[in-house]
Amino acid sequence: MRDIWGMIGRRLLLGLLTLFVISVVIFGATELLPGDLARELLGQSATEETLAALRDQLGLNDPAPLRYWHWLTGAIQGDFGVSMATKKPIADLVGARLGNTLFLALYAAALSVPLSLALGVMAALWRNSVFDRASNALALTSISFPEFFVAYILVLWLAQSGLFPSMVRITPATTFGDRLYMAFLPALTLTLVVTAHMMRMTRAAIINLLASPYIEMARLKGMSPLRVVLRHAVPNALAPIINVVALNLAYLITGVVVVEVVFVYPGLGQLMVDAVTNRDIAVVQAIALIFAAAYVLLNLIADVLSTVTNPRLMHRR
């Protein structure tokens, strides 16, 4: 137990260090953007006195390390500043959209994880069969297409026929059932994108274990192939499966930008694109940092769960 807690502590420190480096990259990248932020916000007709006052208000006259320190300490406390486009606290803007993005990610996960695990187990159980080859071909096809292409195909097939809406309009008063209905197409798009990878990893992990001596012994005892896979192969293949599931869950949270834009979904991805359009740098920085934190956290959870399910990973070879 002490080894596991030590591993968690080391992973947590590494995650915090990674987030610190990412925060430096995010702030540095926005600093390198061309143009004058004050001029972009006030327009070309603004006077020099107005521009100077806005630069002083935004702290643009301070050295970059000092501005980074103020931004980082505020972000740690949950204060990302005020949006220059809407004049509202960024924390309020992000809080209103974060729930929608998490709902979409969990919706897609609820569809993709059971589907991919079931397809992976069946493909391993019926290896080299017509089902296995067809599922692999469909998986490779799904991986090859970018998200926006899959989204537009679904809009063409399912939205134009009137089955589902092509634009998602969610308000605080929207019921849970209406949310499920309106967000089905974006969730299905994400499901098609991530299911293939998880299915192939599940299949590969189980096939790798089917040649093990204890699997052969279980077969010699007369156990059915399905029971052998579910009772002996799947539990021992959990470590790689958990890793790939966690990585794809991280993608579902951080990779929703394109899908949200296509379906006009009111989430963090759409908010980030709007902020880029309006040159609302503080909002872009806040959302990028939140996406990075979610990715690091899910990787930490994947490492911990993989180690708990397979303690041999604690020992170096």
PDB file of N, CA, C and O in Angstrom, residues 74 109 135 272 277 299:
ATOM      1  N   GLY A  74      -3.423  33.928  -9.876  1.00  0.00           N
ATOM      2  CA  GLY A  74      -4.870  34.077  -9.968  1.00  0.00           C
ATOM      3  C   GLY A  74      -5.539  32.795 -10.423  1.00  0.00           C
ATOM      4  O   GLY A  74      -6.589  32.404  -9.891  1.00  0.00           O
ATOM      5  N   ALA A 109     -18.718   8.920 -23.603  1.00  0.00           N
ATOM      6  CA  ALA A 109     -18.050   7.819 -22.903  1.00  0.00           C
ATOM      7  C   ALA A 109     -19.022   6.697 -22.592  1.00  0.00           C
ATOM      8  O   ALA A 109     -18.686   5.509 -22.704  1.00  0.00           O
ATOM      9  N   SER A 135     -14.913  -5.639 -38.408  1.00  0.00           N
ATOM     10  CA  SER A 135     -14.773  -4.642 -37.336  1.00  0.00           C
ATOM     11  C   SER A 135     -13.442  -3.916 -37.435  1.00  0.00           C
ATOM     12  O   SER A 135     -13.363  -2.705 -37.196  1.00  0.00           O
ATOM     13  N   MET A 272     -13.982  28.747 -26.581  1.00  0.00           N
ATOM     14  CA  MET A 272     -12.585  29.006 -26.931  1.00  0.00           C
ATOM     15  C   MET A 272     -12.469  29.567 -28.345  1.00  0.00           C
ATOM     16  O   MET A 272     -11.709  30.511 -28.591  1.00  0.00           O
ATOM     17  N   THR A 277     -11.669  34.310 -31.903  1.00  0.00           N
ATOM     18  CA  THR A 277     -12.207  35.243 -32.899  1.00  0.00           C
ATOM     19  C   THR A 277     -12.210  36.678 -32.377  1.00  0.00           C
ATOM     20  O   THR A 277     -11.888  37.618 -33.105  1.00  0.00           O
ATOM     21  N   ASN A 299      -4.645  11.149 -16.986  1.00  0.00           N
ATOM     22  CA  ASN A 299      -3.455  10.309 -17.117  1.00  0.00           C
ATOM     23  C   ASN A 299      -3.001   9.797 -15.762  1.00  0.00           C
ATOM     24  O   ASN A 299      -2.567   8.643 -15.627  1.00  0.00           O
TER      25      ASN A 299
END
